[in-house]
Amino acid sequence: MAKIQPLPAAPSAAAPPSSSSADEPWQVYTVWMKSLVFNGNGCTVYGADGGVAFRVDNYGCRGGREAFLMDRAGRTVVGIQRRSCFGMLRRWEVCRYSDKPESGCGGGGEETGTPWFAVRKARRGGGAAVTVHGGSGRMSSTTTTTAYAIVGGGCSRKPDYRILGGADGAAVAAVARKQTPSGVVLGDDVLTLTVAPGTDHLLMLGLVVVFGLMNRCL
């Protein structure tokens, strides 16, 4: 399995000011917008230890209608599908997968049901609007929802963006091109994802994958 050498901490645009306690560090991931599969599309997420934490292997065309986020063991943890009505109102729906060792795409468990969250492109200024539904189960008029927003680019020409959430709209995650400790900026397909303390890491990773699909980056 591929592994990268972790870099010492370096100042990065991907780490916005945090209102969290100073002794609660932001979690850092390295996102390589390439698949480990030859001639495949996708991305590979490396943890702080330099090992593969998650991956997306898309055997179809770039920006396909469906993708699966898998853990390092190859189990599907998140399923992503593009939905549209007569080519209009396009959105991406994301479902979580259970950890049951039963058959499922990618060797994961069973899909938990209705969408965990949905993403639509923002009408103005780029970015995207995110609606997170209250867990699995059928949605109803009383289903609690939580809103997030993706602000910024997302394409190779402008890969930096932030994910805002919570009642105050504070940054809960950020993505930027990876830098070495000496300040050298790596290629536009090597990114740093930083996630705020207390934030669902899988949700943030799912949003990064969806935003990459929306912008045909994987």
mmCIF file of C-alpha atoms in Angstrom:
data_model
loop_
_atom_site.group_PDB
_atom_site.id
_atom_site.type_symbol
_atom_site.label_atom_id
_atom_site.label_comp_id
_atom_site.label_asym_id
_atom_site.label_seq_id
_atom_site.Cartn_x
_atom_site.Cartn_y
_atom_site.Cartn_z
ATOM 1 C CA MET A 1 0.000 0.000 0.000
ATOM 2 C CA ALA A 2 1.302 3.458 -0.911
ATOM 3 C CA LYS A 3 2.608 5.711 1.813
ATOM 4 C CA ILE A 4 3.934 9.234 1.952
ATOM 5 C CA GLN A 5 6.426 10.746 4.344
ATOM 6 C CA PRO A 6 4.606 13.103 6.747
ATOM 7 C CA LEU A 7 5.910 16.659 6.625
ATOM 8 C CA PRO A 8 6.537 18.739 9.749
ATOM 9 C CA ALA A 9 3.937 21.358 10.472
ATOM 10 C CA ALA A 10 4.169 24.371 8.189
ATOM 11 C CA PRO A 11 2.139 27.562 7.917
ATOM 12 C CA SER A 12 -0.690 26.933 5.485
ATOM 13 C CA ALA A 13 -3.663 28.767 4.041
ATOM 14 C CA ALA A 14 -5.644 25.619 4.772
ATOM 15 C CA ALA A 15 -5.670 26.329 8.512
ATOM 16 C CA PRO A 16 -8.021 29.265 9.146
ATOM 17 C CA PRO A 17 -8.238 30.932 12.556
ATOM 18 C CA SER A 18 -10.062 28.739 15.025
ATOM 19 C CA SER A 19 -12.226 29.706 17.961
ATOM 20 C CA SER A 20 -11.624 26.280 19.492
ATOM 21 C CA SER A 21 -9.402 25.729 22.491
ATOM 22 C CA ALA A 22 -5.708 26.093 21.725
ATOM 23 C CA ASP A 23 -4.996 22.596 23.007
ATOM 24 C CA GLU A 24 -7.356 21.059 20.424
ATOM 25 C CA PRO A 25 -5.385 20.839 17.165
ATOM 26 C CA TRP A 26 -6.974 20.755 13.748
ATOM 27 C CA GLN A 27 -6.701 17.350 12.077
ATOM 28 C CA VAL A 28 -4.630 17.426 8.887
ATOM 29 C CA TYR A 29 -5.009 15.165 5.836
ATOM 30 C CA THR A 30 -3.115 15.135 2.554
ATOM 31 C CA VAL A 31 -5.421 14.721 -0.438
ATOM 32 C CA TRP A 32 -3.808 13.589 -3.696
ATOM 33 C CA MET A 33 -6.296 14.105 -6.518
ATOM 34 C CA LYS A 34 -5.170 10.933 -8.247
ATOM 35 C CA SER A 35 -6.289 7.316 -8.072
ATOM 36 C CA LEU A 36 -3.938 4.542 -6.984
ATOM 37 C CA VAL A 37 -5.397 2.501 -9.853
ATOM 38 C CA PHE A 38 -3.553 2.816 -13.168
ATOM 39 C CA ASN A 39 -5.598 4.812 -15.697
ATOM 40 C CA GLY A 40 -8.308 5.314 -13.071
ATOM 41 C CA ASN A 41 -9.890 8.530 -11.826
ATOM 42 C CA GLY A 42 -10.292 9.300 -8.160
ATOM 43 C CA CYS A 43 -8.320 10.556 -5.185
ATOM 44 C CA THR A 44 -6.253 9.231 -2.297
ATOM 45 C CA VAL A 45 -6.402 10.594 1.262
ATOM 46 C CA TYR A 46 -3.377 10.197 3.523
ATOM 47 C CA GLY A 47 -3.512 10.513 7.308
ATOM 48 C CA ALA A 48 -1.023 12.146 9.649
ATOM 49 C CA ASP A 49 0.978 8.899 9.779
ATOM 50 C CA GLY A 50 1.599 9.053 6.019
ATOM 51 C CA GLY A 51 -0.502 5.978 5.296
ATOM 52 C CA VAL A 52 -3.578 5.744 3.087
ATOM 53 C CA ALA A 53 -6.651 6.557 5.171
ATOM 54 C CA PHE A 54 -9.327 6.720 2.453
ATOM 55 C CA ARG A 55 -9.496 6.445 -1.319
ATOM 56 C CA VAL A 56 -11.846 6.885 -4.252
ATOM 57 C CA ASP A 57 -11.324 4.756 -7.354
ATOM 58 C CA ASN A 58 -13.538 5.778 -10.265
ATOM 59 C CA TYR A 59 -13.154 3.424 -13.221
ATOM 60 C CA GLY A 60 -15.456 5.469 -15.433
ATOM 61 C CA CYS A 61 -14.974 8.883 -16.961
ATOM 62 C CA ARG A 62 -13.827 11.884 -14.979
ATOM 63 C CA GLY A 63 -16.737 13.515 -13.135
ATOM 64 C CA GLY A 64 -18.947 10.408 -13.358
ATOM 65 C CA ARG A 65 -22.415 10.020 -11.868
ATOM 66 C CA GLU A 66 -21.374 7.721 -9.032
ATOM 67 C CA ALA A 67 -18.392 7.266 -6.717
ATOM 68 C CA PHE A 68 -17.558 5.429 -3.495
ATOM 69 C CA LEU A 69 -15.271 6.541 -0.675
ATOM 70 C CA MET A 70 -13.476 3.551 0.846
ATOM 71 C CA ASP A 71 -11.368 3.137 3.954
ATOM 72 C CA ARG A 72 -7.840 1.737 3.924
ATOM 73 C CA ALA A 73 -9.206 -1.813 4.033
ATOM 74 C CA GLY A 74 -11.266 -1.249 0.873
ATOM 75 C CA ARG A 75 -14.639 -1.120 2.658
ATOM 76 C CA THR A 76 -17.149 1.374 1.305
ATOM 77 C CA VAL A 77 -18.006 3.997 3.917
ATOM 78 C CA VAL A 78 -19.749 6.590 1.736
ATOM 79 C CA GLY A 79 -21.661 6.310 -1.542
ATOM 80 C CA ILE A 80 -22.110 9.362 -3.783
ATOM 81 C CA GLN A 81 -24.616 9.754 -6.636
ATOM 82 C CA ARG A 82 -25.455 12.605 -8.972
ATOM 83 C CA ARG A 83 -29.171 13.307 -9.359
ATOM 84 C CA SER A 84 -30.897 15.534 -11.873
ATOM 85 C CA CYS A 85 -34.353 16.183 -13.262
ATOM 86 C CA PHE A 86 -34.381 16.640 -17.051
ATOM 87 C CA GLY A 87 -30.869 18.020 -16.790
ATOM 88 C CA MET A 88 -32.009 20.677 -14.327
ATOM 89 C CA LEU A 89 -31.690 21.086 -10.558
ATOM 90 C CA ARG A 90 -28.621 18.869 -10.441
ATOM 91 C CA ARG A 91 -27.516 17.803 -6.985
ATOM 92 C CA TRP A 92 -25.256 15.222 -5.382
ATOM 93 C CA GLU A 93 -26.638 12.861 -2.745
ATOM 94 C CA VAL A 94 -24.408 11.062 -0.259
ATOM 95 C CA CYS A 95 -25.310 7.981 1.805
ATOM 96 C CA ARG A 96 -23.364 6.361 4.621
ATOM 97 C CA TYR A 97 -22.670 2.634 4.642
ATOM 98 C CA SER A 98 -22.921 0.453 7.715
ATOM 99 C CA ASP A 99 -19.938 -1.551 8.942
ATOM 100 C CA LYS A 100 -21.691 -4.887 8.402
ATOM 101 C CA PRO A 101 -19.443 -7.324 6.496
ATOM 102 C CA GLU A 102 -22.189 -8.026 3.983
ATOM 103 C CA SER A 103 -22.064 -7.567 0.262
ATOM 104 C CA GLY A 104 -22.098 -4.042 -1.059
ATOM 105 C CA CYS A 105 -20.246 -1.926 -3.574
ATOM 106 C CA GLY A 106 -16.563 -1.901 -2.821
ATOM 107 C CA GLY A 107 -16.864 -4.731 -0.317
ATOM 108 C CA GLY A 108 -18.460 -2.527 2.331
ATOM 109 C CA GLY A 109 -21.636 -2.987 4.326
ATOM 110 C CA GLU A 110 -25.184 -2.020 3.502
ATOM 111 C CA GLU A 111 -26.310 1.447 2.528
ATOM 112 C CA THR A 112 -27.998 3.027 5.544
ATOM 113 C CA GLY A 113 -30.985 4.361 3.626
ATOM 114 C CA THR A 114 -31.899 7.890 2.609
ATOM 115 C CA PRO A 115 -29.252 10.516 1.883
ATOM 116 C CA TRP A 116 -26.975 11.605 4.695
ATOM 117 C CA PHE A 117 -26.420 14.943 2.992
ATOM 118 C CA ALA A 118 -27.020 16.630 -0.360
ATOM 119 C CA VAL A 119 -24.936 19.207 -2.225
ATOM 120 C CA ARG A 120 -25.930 21.740 -4.881
ATOM 121 C CA LYS A 121 -23.770 24.229 -6.727
ATOM 122 C CA ALA A 122 -24.209 27.777 -5.522
ATOM 123 C CA ARG A 123 -26.067 29.994 -7.978
ATOM 124 C CA ARG A 124 -23.539 32.788 -7.674
ATOM 125 C CA GLY A 125 -19.851 33.096 -6.921
ATOM 126 C CA GLY A 126 -18.951 29.412 -7.173
ATOM 127 C CA GLY A 127 -18.908 27.114 -4.194
ATOM 128 C CA ALA A 128 -21.818 24.950 -3.099
ATOM 129 C CA ALA A 129 -24.670 24.698 -0.616
ATOM 130 C CA VAL A 130 -24.859 21.637 1.634
ATOM 131 C CA THR A 131 -27.835 20.236 3.531
ATOM 132 C CA VAL A 132 -27.160 17.547 6.129
ATOM 133 C CA HIS A 133 -30.172 15.490 7.144
ATOM 134 C CA GLY A 134 -30.621 14.175 10.675
ATOM 135 C CA GLY A 135 -29.009 10.764 10.245
ATOM 136 C CA SER A 136 -30.388 7.844 8.257
ATOM 137 C CA GLY A 137 -34.045 7.016 7.943
ATOM 138 C CA ARG A 138 -36.834 8.392 5.820
ATOM 139 C CA MET A 139 -37.001 12.130 5.555
ATOM 140 C CA SER A 140 -40.159 13.893 6.591
ATOM 141 C CA SER A 141 -41.377 17.428 7.133
ATOM 142 C CA THR A 142 -40.065 17.235 10.696
ATOM 143 C CA THR A 143 -36.584 16.013 9.755
ATOM 144 C CA THR A 144 -33.916 18.223 11.284
ATOM 145 C CA THR A 145 -31.394 19.624 8.818
ATOM 146 C CA THR A 146 -28.078 21.365 9.246
ATOM 147 C CA ALA A 147 -26.659 23.643 6.583
ATOM 148 C CA TYR A 148 -23.058 24.020 5.457
ATOM 149 C CA ALA A 149 -21.562 26.091 2.675
ATOM 150 C CA ILE A 150 -18.484 25.578 0.503
ATOM 151 C CA VAL A 151 -16.864 28.914 -0.281
ATOM 152 C CA GLY A 152 -14.128 29.323 -2.856
ATOM 153 C CA GLY A 153 -12.771 27.490 -5.872
ATOM 154 C CA GLY A 154 -12.454 23.743 -6.212
ATOM 155 C CA CYS A 155 -10.901 23.428 -9.667
ATOM 156 C CA SER A 156 -7.233 22.962 -10.481
ATOM 157 C CA ARG A 157 -6.833 26.662 -11.291
ATOM 158 C CA LYS A 158 -8.139 27.712 -7.874
ATOM 159 C CA PRO A 159 -8.207 24.719 -5.523
ATOM 160 C CA ASP A 160 -8.409 26.667 -2.240
ATOM 161 C CA TYR A 161 -11.776 26.729 -0.479
ATOM 162 C CA ARG A 162 -13.379 26.619 2.963
ATOM 163 C CA ILE A 163 -16.307 24.730 4.442
ATOM 164 C CA LEU A 164 -18.475 26.869 6.711
ATOM 165 C CA GLY A 165 -20.993 25.540 9.207
ATOM 166 C CA GLY A 166 -22.692 26.012 12.538
ATOM 167 C CA ALA A 167 -24.952 28.795 13.697
ATOM 168 C CA ASP A 168 -22.211 31.395 13.296
ATOM 169 C CA GLY A 169 -21.013 30.202 9.896
ATOM 170 C CA ALA A 170 -17.473 29.631 11.153
ATOM 171 C CA ALA A 171 -14.923 27.658 9.132
ATOM 172 C CA VAL A 172 -14.997 23.974 10.116
ATOM 173 C CA ALA A 173 -12.607 22.774 7.395
ATOM 174 C CA ALA A 174 -10.372 24.211 4.704
ATOM 175 C CA VAL A 175 -8.574 22.968 1.613
ATOM 176 C CA ALA A 176 -5.448 24.473 0.059
ATOM 177 C CA ARG A 177 -2.456 23.421 -2.001
ATOM 178 C CA LYS A 178 0.047 21.604 0.173
ATOM 179 C CA GLN A 179 3.208 23.409 1.234
ATOM 180 C CA THR A 180 6.516 22.071 2.498
ATOM 181 C CA PRO A 181 7.986 23.482 5.741
ATOM 182 C CA SER A 182 10.251 25.703 3.627
ATOM 183 C CA GLY A 183 7.223 27.230 1.899
ATOM 184 C CA VAL A 184 7.438 25.389 -1.428
ATOM 185 C CA VAL A 185 3.946 24.917 -2.863
ATOM 186 C CA LEU A 186 3.392 21.454 -4.330
ATOM 187 C CA GLY A 187 1.431 20.623 -7.481
ATOM 188 C CA ASP A 188 -2.190 21.692 -7.825
ATOM 189 C CA ASP A 189 -3.307 18.072 -7.378
ATOM 190 C CA VAL A 190 -1.709 17.748 -3.908
ATOM 191 C CA LEU A 191 -3.905 19.389 -1.288
ATOM 192 C CA THR A 192 -4.033 19.799 2.471
ATOM 193 C CA LEU A 193 -7.384 19.316 4.215
ATOM 194 C CA THR A 194 -7.608 20.648 7.768
ATOM 195 C CA VAL A 195 -10.618 19.773 9.927
ATOM 196 C CA ALA A 196 -11.649 21.628 13.078
ATOM 197 C CA PRO A 197 -11.931 19.819 16.440
ATOM 198 C CA GLY A 198 -15.360 18.314 17.044
ATOM 199 C CA THR A 199 -16.176 18.188 13.328
ATOM 200 C CA ASP A 200 -17.250 14.966 11.603
ATOM 201 C CA HIS A 201 -14.168 14.052 9.555
ATOM 202 C CA LEU A 202 -16.060 11.665 7.290
ATOM 203 C CA LEU A 203 -18.564 14.393 6.458
ATOM 204 C CA MET A 204 -15.764 16.792 5.517
ATOM 205 C CA LEU A 205 -14.000 14.151 3.407
ATOM 206 C CA GLY A 206 -17.277 13.367 1.676
ATOM 207 C CA LEU A 207 -17.724 17.045 0.846
ATOM 208 C CA VAL A 208 -14.206 17.230 -0.596
ATOM 209 C CA VAL A 209 -14.956 14.266 -2.866
ATOM 210 C CA VAL A 210 -18.317 15.677 -3.961
ATOM 211 C CA PHE A 211 -16.797 19.079 -4.694
ATOM 212 C CA GLY A 212 -14.082 17.401 -6.734
ATOM 213 C CA LEU A 213 -16.711 15.541 -8.756
ATOM 214 C CA MET A 214 -18.744 18.715 -9.254
ATOM 215 C CA ASN A 215 -15.679 20.461 -10.657
ATOM 216 C CA ARG A 216 -14.569 17.408 -12.669
ATOM 217 C CA CYS A 217 -11.310 17.166 -10.726
ATOM 218 C CA LEU A 218 -11.625 13.400 -10.236
#
